[in-house]
Short mmCIF file of C-alpha atoms in Angstrom, two decimals:
data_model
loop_
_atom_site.label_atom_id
_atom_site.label_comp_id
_atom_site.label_asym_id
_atom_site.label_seq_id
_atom_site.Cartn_x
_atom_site.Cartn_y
_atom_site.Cartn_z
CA UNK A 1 31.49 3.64 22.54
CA UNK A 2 31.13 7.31 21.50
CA UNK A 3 28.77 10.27 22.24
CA UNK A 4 28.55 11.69 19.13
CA UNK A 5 27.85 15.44 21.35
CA UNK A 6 31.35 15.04 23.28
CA UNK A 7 33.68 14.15 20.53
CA UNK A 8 35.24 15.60 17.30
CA UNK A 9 34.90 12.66 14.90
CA UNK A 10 36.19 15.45 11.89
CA UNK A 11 34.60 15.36 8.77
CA UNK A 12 32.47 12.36 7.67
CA UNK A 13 33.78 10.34 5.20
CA UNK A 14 37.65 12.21 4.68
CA UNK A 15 39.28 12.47 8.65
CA UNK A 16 36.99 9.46 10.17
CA UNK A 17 36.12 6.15 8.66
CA UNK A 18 32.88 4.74 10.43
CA UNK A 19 33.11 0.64 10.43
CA UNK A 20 30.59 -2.03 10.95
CA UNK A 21 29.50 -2.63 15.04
CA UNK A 22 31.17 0.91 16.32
CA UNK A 23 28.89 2.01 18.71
CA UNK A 24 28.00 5.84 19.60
CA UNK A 25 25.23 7.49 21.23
CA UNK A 26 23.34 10.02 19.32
CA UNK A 27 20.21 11.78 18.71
CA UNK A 28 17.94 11.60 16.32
CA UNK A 29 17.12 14.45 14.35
CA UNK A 30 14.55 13.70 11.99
CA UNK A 31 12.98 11.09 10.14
CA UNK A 32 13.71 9.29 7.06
CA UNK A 33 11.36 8.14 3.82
CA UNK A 34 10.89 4.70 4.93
CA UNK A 35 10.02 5.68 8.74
CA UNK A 36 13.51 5.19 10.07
CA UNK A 37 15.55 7.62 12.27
CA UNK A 38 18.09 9.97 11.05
CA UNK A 39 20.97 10.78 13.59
CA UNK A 40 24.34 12.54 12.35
CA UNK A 41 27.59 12.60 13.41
CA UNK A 42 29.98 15.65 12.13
CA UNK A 43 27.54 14.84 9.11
CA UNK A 44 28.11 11.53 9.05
CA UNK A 45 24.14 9.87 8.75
CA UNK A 46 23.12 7.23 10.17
CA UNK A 47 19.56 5.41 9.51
CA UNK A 48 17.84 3.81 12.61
CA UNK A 49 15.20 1.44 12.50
CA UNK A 50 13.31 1.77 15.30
CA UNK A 51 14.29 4.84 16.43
CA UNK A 52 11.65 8.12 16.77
CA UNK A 53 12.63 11.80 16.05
CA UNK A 54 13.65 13.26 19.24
CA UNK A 55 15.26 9.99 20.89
CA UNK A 56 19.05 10.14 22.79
CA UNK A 57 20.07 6.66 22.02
CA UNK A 58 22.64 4.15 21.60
CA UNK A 59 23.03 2.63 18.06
CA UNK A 60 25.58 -0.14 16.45
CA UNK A 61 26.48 0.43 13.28
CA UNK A 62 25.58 -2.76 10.80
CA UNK A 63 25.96 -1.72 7.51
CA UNK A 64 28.83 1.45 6.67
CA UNK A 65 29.06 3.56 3.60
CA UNK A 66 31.20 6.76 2.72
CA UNK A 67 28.83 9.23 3.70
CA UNK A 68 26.31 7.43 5.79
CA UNK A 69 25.41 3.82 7.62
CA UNK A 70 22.83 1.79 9.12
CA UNK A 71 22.82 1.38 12.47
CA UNK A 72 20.81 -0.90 14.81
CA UNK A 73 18.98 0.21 17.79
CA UNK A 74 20.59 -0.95 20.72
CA UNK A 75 19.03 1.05 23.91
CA UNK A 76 17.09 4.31 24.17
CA UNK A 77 18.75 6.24 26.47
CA UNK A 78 16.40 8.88 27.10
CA UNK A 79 12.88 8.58 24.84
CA UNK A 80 11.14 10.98 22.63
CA UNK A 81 8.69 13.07 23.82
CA UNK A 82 6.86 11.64 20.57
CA UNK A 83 7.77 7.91 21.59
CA UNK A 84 5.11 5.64 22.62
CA UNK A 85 4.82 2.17 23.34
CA UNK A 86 3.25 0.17 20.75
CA UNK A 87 -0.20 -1.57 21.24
CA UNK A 88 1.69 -4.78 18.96
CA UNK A 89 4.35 -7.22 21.02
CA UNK A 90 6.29 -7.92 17.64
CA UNK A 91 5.85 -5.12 15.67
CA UNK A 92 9.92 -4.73 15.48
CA UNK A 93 10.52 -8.26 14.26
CA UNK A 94 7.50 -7.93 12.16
CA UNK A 95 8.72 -4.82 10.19
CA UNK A 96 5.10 -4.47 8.96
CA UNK A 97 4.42 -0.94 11.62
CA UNK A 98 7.53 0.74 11.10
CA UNK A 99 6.45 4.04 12.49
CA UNK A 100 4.29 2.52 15.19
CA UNK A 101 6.67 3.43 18.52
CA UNK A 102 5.78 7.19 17.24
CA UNK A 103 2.89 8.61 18.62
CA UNK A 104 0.12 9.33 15.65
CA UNK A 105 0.46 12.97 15.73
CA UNK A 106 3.94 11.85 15.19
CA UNK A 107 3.17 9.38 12.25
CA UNK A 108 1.51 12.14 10.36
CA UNK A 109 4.11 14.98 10.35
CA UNK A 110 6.35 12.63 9.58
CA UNK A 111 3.98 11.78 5.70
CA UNK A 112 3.03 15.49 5.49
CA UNK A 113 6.62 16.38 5.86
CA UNK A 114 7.48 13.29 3.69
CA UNK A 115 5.17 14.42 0.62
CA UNK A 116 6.17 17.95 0.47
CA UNK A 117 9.99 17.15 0.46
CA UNK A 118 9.49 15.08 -2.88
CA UNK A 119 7.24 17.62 -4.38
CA UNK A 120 10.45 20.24 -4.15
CA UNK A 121 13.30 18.41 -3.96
CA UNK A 122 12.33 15.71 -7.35
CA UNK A 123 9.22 17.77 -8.51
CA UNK A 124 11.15 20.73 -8.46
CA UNK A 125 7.92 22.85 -7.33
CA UNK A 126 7.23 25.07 -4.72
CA UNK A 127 3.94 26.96 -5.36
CA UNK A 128 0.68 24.82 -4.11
CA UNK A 129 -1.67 24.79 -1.99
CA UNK A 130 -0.53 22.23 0.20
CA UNK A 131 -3.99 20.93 2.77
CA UNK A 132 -3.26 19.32 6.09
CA UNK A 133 -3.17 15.53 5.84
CA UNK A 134 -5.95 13.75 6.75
CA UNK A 135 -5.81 11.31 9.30
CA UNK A 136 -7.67 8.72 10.94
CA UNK A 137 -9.90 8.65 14.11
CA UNK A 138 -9.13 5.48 14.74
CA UNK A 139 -5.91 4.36 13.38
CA UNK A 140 -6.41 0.88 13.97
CA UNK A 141 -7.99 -2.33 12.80
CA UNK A 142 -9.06 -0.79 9.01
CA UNK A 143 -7.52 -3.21 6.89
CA UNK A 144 -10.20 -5.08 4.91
CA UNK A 145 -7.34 -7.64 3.49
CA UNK A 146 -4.54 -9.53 4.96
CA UNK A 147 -2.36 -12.12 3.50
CA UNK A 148 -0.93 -14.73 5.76
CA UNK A 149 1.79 -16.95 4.78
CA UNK A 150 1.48 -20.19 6.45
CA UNK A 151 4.62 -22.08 7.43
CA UNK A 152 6.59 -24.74 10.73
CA UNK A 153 7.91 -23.17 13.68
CA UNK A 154 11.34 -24.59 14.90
CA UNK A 155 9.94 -27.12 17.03
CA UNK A 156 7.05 -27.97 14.01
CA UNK A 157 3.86 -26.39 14.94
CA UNK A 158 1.86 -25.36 12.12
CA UNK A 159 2.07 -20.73 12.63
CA UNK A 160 1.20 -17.64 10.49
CA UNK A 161 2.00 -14.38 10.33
CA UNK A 162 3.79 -12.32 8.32
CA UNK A 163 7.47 -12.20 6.93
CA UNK A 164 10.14 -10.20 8.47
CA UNK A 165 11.58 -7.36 6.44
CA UNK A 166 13.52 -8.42 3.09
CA UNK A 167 13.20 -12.29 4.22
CA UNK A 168 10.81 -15.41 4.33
CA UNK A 169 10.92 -15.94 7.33
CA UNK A 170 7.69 -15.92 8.81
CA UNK A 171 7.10 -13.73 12.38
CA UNK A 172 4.43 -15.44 14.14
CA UNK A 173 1.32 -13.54 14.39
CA UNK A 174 -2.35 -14.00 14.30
CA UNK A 175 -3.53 -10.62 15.64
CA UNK A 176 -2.63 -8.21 13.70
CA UNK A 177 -3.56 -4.68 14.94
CA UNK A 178 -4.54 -3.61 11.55
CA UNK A 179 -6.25 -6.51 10.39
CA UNK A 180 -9.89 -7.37 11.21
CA UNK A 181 -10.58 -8.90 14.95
CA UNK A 182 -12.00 -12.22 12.26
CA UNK A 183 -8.48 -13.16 11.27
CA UNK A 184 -7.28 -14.30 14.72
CA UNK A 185 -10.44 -16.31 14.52
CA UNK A 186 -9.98 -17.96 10.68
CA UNK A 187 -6.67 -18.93 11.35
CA UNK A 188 -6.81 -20.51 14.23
CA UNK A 189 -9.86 -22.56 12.61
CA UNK A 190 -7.09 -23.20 9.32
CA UNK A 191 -4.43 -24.20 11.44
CA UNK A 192 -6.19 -26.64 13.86
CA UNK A 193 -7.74 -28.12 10.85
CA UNK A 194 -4.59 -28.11 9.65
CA UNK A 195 -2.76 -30.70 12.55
CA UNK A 196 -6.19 -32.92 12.91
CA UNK A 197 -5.87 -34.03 9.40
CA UNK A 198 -2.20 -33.91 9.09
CA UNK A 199 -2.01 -31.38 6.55
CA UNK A 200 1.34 -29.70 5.93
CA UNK A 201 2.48 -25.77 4.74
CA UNK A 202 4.39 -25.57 1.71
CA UNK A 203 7.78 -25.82 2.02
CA UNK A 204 9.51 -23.06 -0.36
CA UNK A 205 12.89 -25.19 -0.30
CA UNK A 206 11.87 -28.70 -0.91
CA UNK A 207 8.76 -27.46 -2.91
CA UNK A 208 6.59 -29.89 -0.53
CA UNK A 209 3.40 -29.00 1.76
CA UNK A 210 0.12 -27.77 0.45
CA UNK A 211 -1.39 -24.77 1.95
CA UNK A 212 0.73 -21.93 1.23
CA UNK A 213 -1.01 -18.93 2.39
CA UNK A 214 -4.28 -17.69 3.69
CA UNK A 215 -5.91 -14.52 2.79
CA UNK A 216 -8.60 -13.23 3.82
CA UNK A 217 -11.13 -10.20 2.85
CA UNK A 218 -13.97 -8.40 4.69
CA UNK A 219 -16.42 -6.26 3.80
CA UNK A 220 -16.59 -3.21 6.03
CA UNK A 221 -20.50 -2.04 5.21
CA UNK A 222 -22.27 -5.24 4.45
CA UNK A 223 -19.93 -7.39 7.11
CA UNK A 224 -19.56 -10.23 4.21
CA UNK A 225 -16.16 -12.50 4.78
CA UNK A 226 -14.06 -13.87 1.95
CA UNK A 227 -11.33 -16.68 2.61
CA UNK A 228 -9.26 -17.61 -0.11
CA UNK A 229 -6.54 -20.53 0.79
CA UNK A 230 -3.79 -20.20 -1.66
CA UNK A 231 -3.14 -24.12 -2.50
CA UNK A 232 -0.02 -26.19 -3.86
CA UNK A 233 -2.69 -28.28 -5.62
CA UNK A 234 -5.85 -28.28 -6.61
CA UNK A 235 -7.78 -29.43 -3.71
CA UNK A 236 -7.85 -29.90 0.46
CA UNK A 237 -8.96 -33.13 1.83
CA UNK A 238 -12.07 -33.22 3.89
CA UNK A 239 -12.62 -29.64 2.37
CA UNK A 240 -16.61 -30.39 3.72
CA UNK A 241 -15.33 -30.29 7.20
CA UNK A 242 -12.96 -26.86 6.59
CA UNK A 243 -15.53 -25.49 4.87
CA UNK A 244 -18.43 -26.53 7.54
CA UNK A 245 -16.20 -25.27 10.71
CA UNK A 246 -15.20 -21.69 8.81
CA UNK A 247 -19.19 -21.24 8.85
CA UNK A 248 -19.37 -21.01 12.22
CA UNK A 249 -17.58 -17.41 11.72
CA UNK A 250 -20.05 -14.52 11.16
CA UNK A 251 -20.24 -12.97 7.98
CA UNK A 252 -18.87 -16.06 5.95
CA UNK A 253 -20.06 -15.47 2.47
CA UNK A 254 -17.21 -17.18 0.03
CA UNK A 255 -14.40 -19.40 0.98
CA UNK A 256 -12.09 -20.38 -2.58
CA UNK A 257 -9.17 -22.18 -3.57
CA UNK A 258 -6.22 -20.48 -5.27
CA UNK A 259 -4.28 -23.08 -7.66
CA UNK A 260 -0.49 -21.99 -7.43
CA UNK A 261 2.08 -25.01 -7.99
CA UNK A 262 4.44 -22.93 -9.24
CA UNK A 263 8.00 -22.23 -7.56
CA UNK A 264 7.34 -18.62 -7.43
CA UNK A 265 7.47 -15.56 -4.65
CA UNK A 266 3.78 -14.42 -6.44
CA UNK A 267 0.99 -15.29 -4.15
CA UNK A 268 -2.14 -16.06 -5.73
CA UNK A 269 -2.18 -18.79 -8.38
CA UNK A 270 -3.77 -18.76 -11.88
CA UNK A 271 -7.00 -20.53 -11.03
CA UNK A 272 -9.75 -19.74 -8.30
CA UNK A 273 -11.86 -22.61 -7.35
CA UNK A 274 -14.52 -21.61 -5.36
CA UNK A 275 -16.02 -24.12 -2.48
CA UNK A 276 -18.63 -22.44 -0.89
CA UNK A 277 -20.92 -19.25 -1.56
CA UNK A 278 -20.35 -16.50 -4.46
CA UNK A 279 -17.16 -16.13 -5.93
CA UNK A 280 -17.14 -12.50 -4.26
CA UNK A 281 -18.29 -10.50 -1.66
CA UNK A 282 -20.25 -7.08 -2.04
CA UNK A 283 -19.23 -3.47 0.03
CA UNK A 284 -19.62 -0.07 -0.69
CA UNK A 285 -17.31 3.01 -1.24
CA UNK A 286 -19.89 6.44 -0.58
CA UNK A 287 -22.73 5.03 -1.82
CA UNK A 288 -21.53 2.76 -4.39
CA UNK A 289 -21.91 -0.75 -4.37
CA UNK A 290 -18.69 -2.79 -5.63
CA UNK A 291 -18.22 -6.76 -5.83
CA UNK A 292 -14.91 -7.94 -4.83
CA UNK A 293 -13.28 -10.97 -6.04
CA UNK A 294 -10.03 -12.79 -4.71
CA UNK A 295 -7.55 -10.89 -7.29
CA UNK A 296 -9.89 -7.79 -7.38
CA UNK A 297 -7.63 -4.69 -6.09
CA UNK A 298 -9.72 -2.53 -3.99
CA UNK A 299 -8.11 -0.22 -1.55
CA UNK A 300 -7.12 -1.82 2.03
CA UNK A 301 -8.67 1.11 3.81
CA UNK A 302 -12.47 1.87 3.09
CA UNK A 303 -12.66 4.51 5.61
CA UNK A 304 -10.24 6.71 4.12
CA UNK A 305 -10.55 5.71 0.50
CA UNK A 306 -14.08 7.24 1.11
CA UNK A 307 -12.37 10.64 1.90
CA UNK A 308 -9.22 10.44 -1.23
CA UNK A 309 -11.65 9.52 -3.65
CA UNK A 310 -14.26 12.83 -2.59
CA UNK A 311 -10.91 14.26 -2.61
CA UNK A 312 -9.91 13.32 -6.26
CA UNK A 313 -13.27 13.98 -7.38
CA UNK A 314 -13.21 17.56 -6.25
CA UNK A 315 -9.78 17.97 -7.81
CA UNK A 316 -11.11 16.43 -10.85
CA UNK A 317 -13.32 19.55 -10.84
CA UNK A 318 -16.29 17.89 -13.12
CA UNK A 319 -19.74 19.64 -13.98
CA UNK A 320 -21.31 16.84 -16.08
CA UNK A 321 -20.02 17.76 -19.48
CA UNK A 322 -16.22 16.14 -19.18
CA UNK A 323 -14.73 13.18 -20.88
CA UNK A 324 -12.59 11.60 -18.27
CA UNK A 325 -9.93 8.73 -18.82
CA UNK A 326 -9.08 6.83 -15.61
CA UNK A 327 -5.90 5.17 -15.99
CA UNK A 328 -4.92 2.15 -13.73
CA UNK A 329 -8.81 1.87 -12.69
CA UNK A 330 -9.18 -1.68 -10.97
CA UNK A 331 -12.42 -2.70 -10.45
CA UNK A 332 -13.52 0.95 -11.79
CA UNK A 333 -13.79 2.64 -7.85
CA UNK A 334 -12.58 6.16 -8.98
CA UNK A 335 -14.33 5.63 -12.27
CA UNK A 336 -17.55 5.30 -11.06
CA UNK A 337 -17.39 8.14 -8.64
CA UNK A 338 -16.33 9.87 -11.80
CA UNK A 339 -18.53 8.52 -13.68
CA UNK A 340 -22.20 10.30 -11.78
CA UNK A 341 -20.35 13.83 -12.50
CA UNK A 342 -19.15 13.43 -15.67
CA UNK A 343 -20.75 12.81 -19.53
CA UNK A 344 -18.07 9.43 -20.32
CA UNK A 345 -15.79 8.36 -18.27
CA UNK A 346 -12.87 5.75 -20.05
CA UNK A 347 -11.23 3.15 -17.75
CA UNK A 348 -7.96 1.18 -18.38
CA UNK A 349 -6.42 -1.77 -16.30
CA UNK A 350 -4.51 -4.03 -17.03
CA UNK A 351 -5.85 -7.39 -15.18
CA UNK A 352 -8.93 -8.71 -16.87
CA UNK A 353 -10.97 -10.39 -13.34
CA UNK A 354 -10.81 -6.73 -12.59
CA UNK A 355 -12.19 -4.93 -15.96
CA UNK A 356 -14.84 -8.08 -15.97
CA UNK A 357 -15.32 -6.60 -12.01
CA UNK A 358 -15.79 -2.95 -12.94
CA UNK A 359 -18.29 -3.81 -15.43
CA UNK A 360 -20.12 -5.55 -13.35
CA UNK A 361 -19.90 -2.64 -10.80
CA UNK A 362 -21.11 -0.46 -13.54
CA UNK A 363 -24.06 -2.60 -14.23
CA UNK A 364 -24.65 -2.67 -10.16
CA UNK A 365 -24.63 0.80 -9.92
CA UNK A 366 -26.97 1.48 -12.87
CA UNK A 367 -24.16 3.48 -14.62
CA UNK A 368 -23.95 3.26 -18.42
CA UNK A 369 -21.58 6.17 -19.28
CA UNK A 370 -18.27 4.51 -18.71
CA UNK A 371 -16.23 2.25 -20.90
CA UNK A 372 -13.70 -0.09 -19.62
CA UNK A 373 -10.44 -1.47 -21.57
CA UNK A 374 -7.87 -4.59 -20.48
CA UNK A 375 -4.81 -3.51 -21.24
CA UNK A 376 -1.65 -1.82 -20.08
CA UNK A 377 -2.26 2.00 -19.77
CA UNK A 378 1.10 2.75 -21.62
CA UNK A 379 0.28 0.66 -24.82
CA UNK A 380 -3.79 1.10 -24.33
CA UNK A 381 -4.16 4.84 -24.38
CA UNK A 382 -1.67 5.81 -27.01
CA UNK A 383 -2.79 3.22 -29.40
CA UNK A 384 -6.54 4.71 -28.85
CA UNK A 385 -4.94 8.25 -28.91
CA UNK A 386 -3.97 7.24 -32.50
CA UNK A 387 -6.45 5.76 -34.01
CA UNK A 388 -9.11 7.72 -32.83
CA UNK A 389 -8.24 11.00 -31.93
CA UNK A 390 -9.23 9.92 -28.58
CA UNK A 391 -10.07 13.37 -26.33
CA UNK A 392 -9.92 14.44 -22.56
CA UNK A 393 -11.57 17.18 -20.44
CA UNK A 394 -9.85 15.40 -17.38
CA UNK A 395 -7.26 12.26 -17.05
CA UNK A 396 -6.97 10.17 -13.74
CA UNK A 397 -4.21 8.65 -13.34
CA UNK A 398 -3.92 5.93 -9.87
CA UNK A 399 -0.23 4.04 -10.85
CA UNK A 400 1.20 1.53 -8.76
CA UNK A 401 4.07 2.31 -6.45
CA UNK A 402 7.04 2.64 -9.87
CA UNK A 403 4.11 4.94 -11.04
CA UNK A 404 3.66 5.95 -14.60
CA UNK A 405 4.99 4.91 -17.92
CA UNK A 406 7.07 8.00 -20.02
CA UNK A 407 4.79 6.84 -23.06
CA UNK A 408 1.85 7.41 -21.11
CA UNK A 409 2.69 11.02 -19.59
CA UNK A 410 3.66 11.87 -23.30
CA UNK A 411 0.40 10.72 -24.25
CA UNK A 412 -1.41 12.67 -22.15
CA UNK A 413 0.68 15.56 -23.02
CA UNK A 414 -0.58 15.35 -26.70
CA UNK A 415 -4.06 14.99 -25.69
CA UNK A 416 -3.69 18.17 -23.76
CA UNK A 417 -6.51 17.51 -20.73
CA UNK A 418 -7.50 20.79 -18.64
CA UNK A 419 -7.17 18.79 -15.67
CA UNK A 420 -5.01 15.61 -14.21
CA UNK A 421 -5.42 14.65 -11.45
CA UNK A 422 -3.03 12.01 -10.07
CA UNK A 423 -3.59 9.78 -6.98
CA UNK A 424 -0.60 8.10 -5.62
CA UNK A 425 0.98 5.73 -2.92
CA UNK A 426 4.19 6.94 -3.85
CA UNK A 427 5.25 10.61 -3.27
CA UNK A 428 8.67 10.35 -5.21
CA UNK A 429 7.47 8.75 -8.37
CA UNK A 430 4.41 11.06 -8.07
CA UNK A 431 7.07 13.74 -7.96
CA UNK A 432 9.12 12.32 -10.92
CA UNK A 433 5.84 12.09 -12.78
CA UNK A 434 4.40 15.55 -11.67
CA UNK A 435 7.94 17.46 -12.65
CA UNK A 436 7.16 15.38 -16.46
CA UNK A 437 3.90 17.29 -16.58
CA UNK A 438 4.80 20.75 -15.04
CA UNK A 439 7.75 20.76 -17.87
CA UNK A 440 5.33 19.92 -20.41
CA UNK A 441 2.63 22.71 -19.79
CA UNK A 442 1.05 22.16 -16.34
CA UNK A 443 1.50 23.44 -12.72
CA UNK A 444 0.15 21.51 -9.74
CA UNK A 445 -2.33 23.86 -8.20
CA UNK A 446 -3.15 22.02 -5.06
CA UNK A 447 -1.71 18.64 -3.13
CA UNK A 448 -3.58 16.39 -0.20
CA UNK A 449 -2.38 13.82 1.78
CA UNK A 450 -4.81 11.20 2.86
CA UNK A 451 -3.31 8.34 5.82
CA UNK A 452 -4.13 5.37 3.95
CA UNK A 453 -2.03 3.34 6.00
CA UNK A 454 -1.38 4.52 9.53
CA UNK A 455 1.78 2.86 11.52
CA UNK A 456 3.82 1.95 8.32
CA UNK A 457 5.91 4.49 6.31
CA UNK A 458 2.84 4.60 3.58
CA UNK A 459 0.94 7.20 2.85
CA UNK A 460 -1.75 8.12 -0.09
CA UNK A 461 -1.67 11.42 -1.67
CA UNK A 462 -3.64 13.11 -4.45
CA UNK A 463 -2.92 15.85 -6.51
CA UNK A 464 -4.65 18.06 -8.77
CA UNK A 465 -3.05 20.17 -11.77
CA UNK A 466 -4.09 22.57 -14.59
CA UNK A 467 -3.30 23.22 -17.82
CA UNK A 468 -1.00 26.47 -18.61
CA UNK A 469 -3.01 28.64 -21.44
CA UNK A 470 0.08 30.92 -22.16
#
């Protein structure tokens, strides 16, 4: 074993070859993309799970490369003064709270930090005006979804949880510290059901078993429940008797059946088959009231989607007389906070429950100036570019993680909007995408982080840019 601060390991990657299960004791200096530590030695890196900024530890090397490793986290030494012990028991097995053994402060220097490194170093920009992130309160407990594989333990109880990192292999877990207080609860109500009536979790290797996983919804403002059970069938036995004990939890308003027989990694199946209540539960965003169906996406965190969508509206910078395209709109959420400020608002998505959804939302809300489209936003918008001649004031763009599609930037290029104004969950493809634009005629005049998703390496950030007149 080596101390990386009493040694002269030479220069990383020529002198010194670093192999798999050396050992050394370092510091770490900072902290990578994904939450890890970064530690160096002669600038050799080495990525840490586990490890907080500010740790003297001692790491084994797992995984070596020419310029850098991975190393495992084998004792902290002397901790962080940012280290703190984590409220979850398996949160390292888990791999779900990757920054969690970092106090919050921590956790959200690490995002700011994170965001404004891929602004300059893939956007290539410097000049914004860069607001402080905004965390949470209460960084706890805000999820209003969770998806719980369901699987045998070693000695063949019936467990959930959640899969390790990069496997499927399911940590056991019912309380998630994220996750509502009413999972523990449903899933202990599943699973005994489960073992009375001898009802077995699919097996992904024989193909065998019938509940795969459970996922459940709440609604934050109106305190409505949703349980889906995603099914290698198309029905439970005694599904009276599951149905009639999941009752006794507060707030149950729709219990369903997902059909998925497929041999696939993609969670819900085809065909919902609801057994009790509406097919969806109602909650609100602001003031706005949106119905939520099994496939519907609607953001995990209502508390802070509250505060990035006021933010994306004021970026958006609408005084009633816009035309606004919102690309990637779901069940129309931005849209229809758009929608109250500007005179049409045009949404795209590409799943169809979810454009049926935001219609319906639009009918809710009493709001008849937006128009929704099923489609792909690459193909949907440039074909409508085309044959129409279709025009923008503004152009929203909320991509998932890969973010957007070159036709789609070039697009809205040609249509030359004042404003875009693009929300991501990914700050380097947001910074790919944003260095397209700012090539292309626009500069990025101000950026804000929002803490969608405290204790992971996640983060949400919006940012507004203008068009050049030169």
């Amino acid at each position: 074993m080596s101390d990386n601060s009493e040694r002269d390991c030479g220069k990383a990657g020529e002198d010194r070859v670093y192999k798999k299960n050396e050992e050394y004791i370092v510091v770490i200096e900072d902290t990578g993309t994904g939450g890890e530590g970064i530690a160096k030695i002669d600038g050799y890196t080495l990525f840490i799970k586990d490890a907080v900024r500010g740790d003297r530890c001692r790491v084994r090397i797992t995984k070596a490369h020419t310029h850098f490793a991975y190393a495992k986290l084998m004792e902290v030494l002397e901790p962080s003064p940012y280290r703190v012990e984590p409220v979850c028991p398996v949160s390292k097995r888990c791999g779900g709270c990757k920054v969690m053994a970092a106090s919050y402060e921590e956790q959200l220097r690490f995002k700011e930090n994170k965001i404004r490194n891929n602004l300059e170093k893939i956007g290539k920009i410097t000049d914004f005006e860069y607001y402080p992130i905004i965390g949470m309160e209460e960084p706890y407990h805000y999820r209003n979804k969770a998806q719980f594989p369901i699987g045998l333990s070693s000695d063949g109880r019936i467990i959930s949880g959640f899969y390790a990192g990069r496997t499927h292999v399911i940590v056991e877990n019912d309380k998630c510290y994220l996750g509502v207080p009413e999972n523990e609860e449903i899933l202990g109500i599943i699973k005994n059901f489960m073992e009375e009536k001898h009802i077995f979790p699919y097996d992904e290797v024989t193909l065998h078993g019938l509940i795969r996983h459970v996922m459940i919804r709440k609604a934050f403002v109106t305190g409505e429940i949703m349980v889906c059970i995603i099914v290698n069938g198309d029905s439970i036995p005694d599904s009276d008797d599951l149905v009639e004990r999941l009752l006794a939890v507060k707030g149950m308003s729709s219990i369903s059946l997902s059909l998925n027989t497929e041999n696939t990694n993609v969670i819900m199946g085809k065909t919902i088959k609801t057994i009790y209540g509406k097919p969806y539960i109602t909650d609100y965003i602001h003031d706005l009231q949106f119905r939520i169906s099994p496939k519907s996406f609607f953001q995990v965190n209502p508390v802070q989607t509250d505060k990035l969508y006021s933010k994306a509206l004021e970026f958006a910078g609408l005084t009633g007389q816009e035309t606004v395209w919102d690309l990637y709109c779901g069940i129309g959420t931005i849209s229809l906070f758009l929608a109250r400020n500007a005179r049409k608002v045009y949404g795209v998505e590409i799943i169809s429950d979810a454009i049926r959804d935001a219609r319906m939302n639009a009918k809710l809300n009493g709001i008849d100036n937006a128009e929704f489209f099923v489609g792909k936003s690459e193909e949907v918008l440039p074909k409508f570019y085309q044959q129409h001649g279709g025009y923008a004031d503004v152009v929203v763009v909320d991509p998932p993680r890969k973010g957007c599609d070159t036709a789609l930037l070039e697009t809205i290029v040609e249509m030359a909007p004042e404003r875009v104004v693009y929300v991501s969950c990914d700050s380097a493809t947001l910074a790919r995408d944003v260095r397209f634009l700012t090539e292309r005629g626009y500069e990025v005049r101000k950026v804000q982080g929002v803490d969608m998703f405290p204790h992971t390496g996640h983060t949400e950030c919006v940012v507004g840019m203008q068009r050049k007149h030169i």
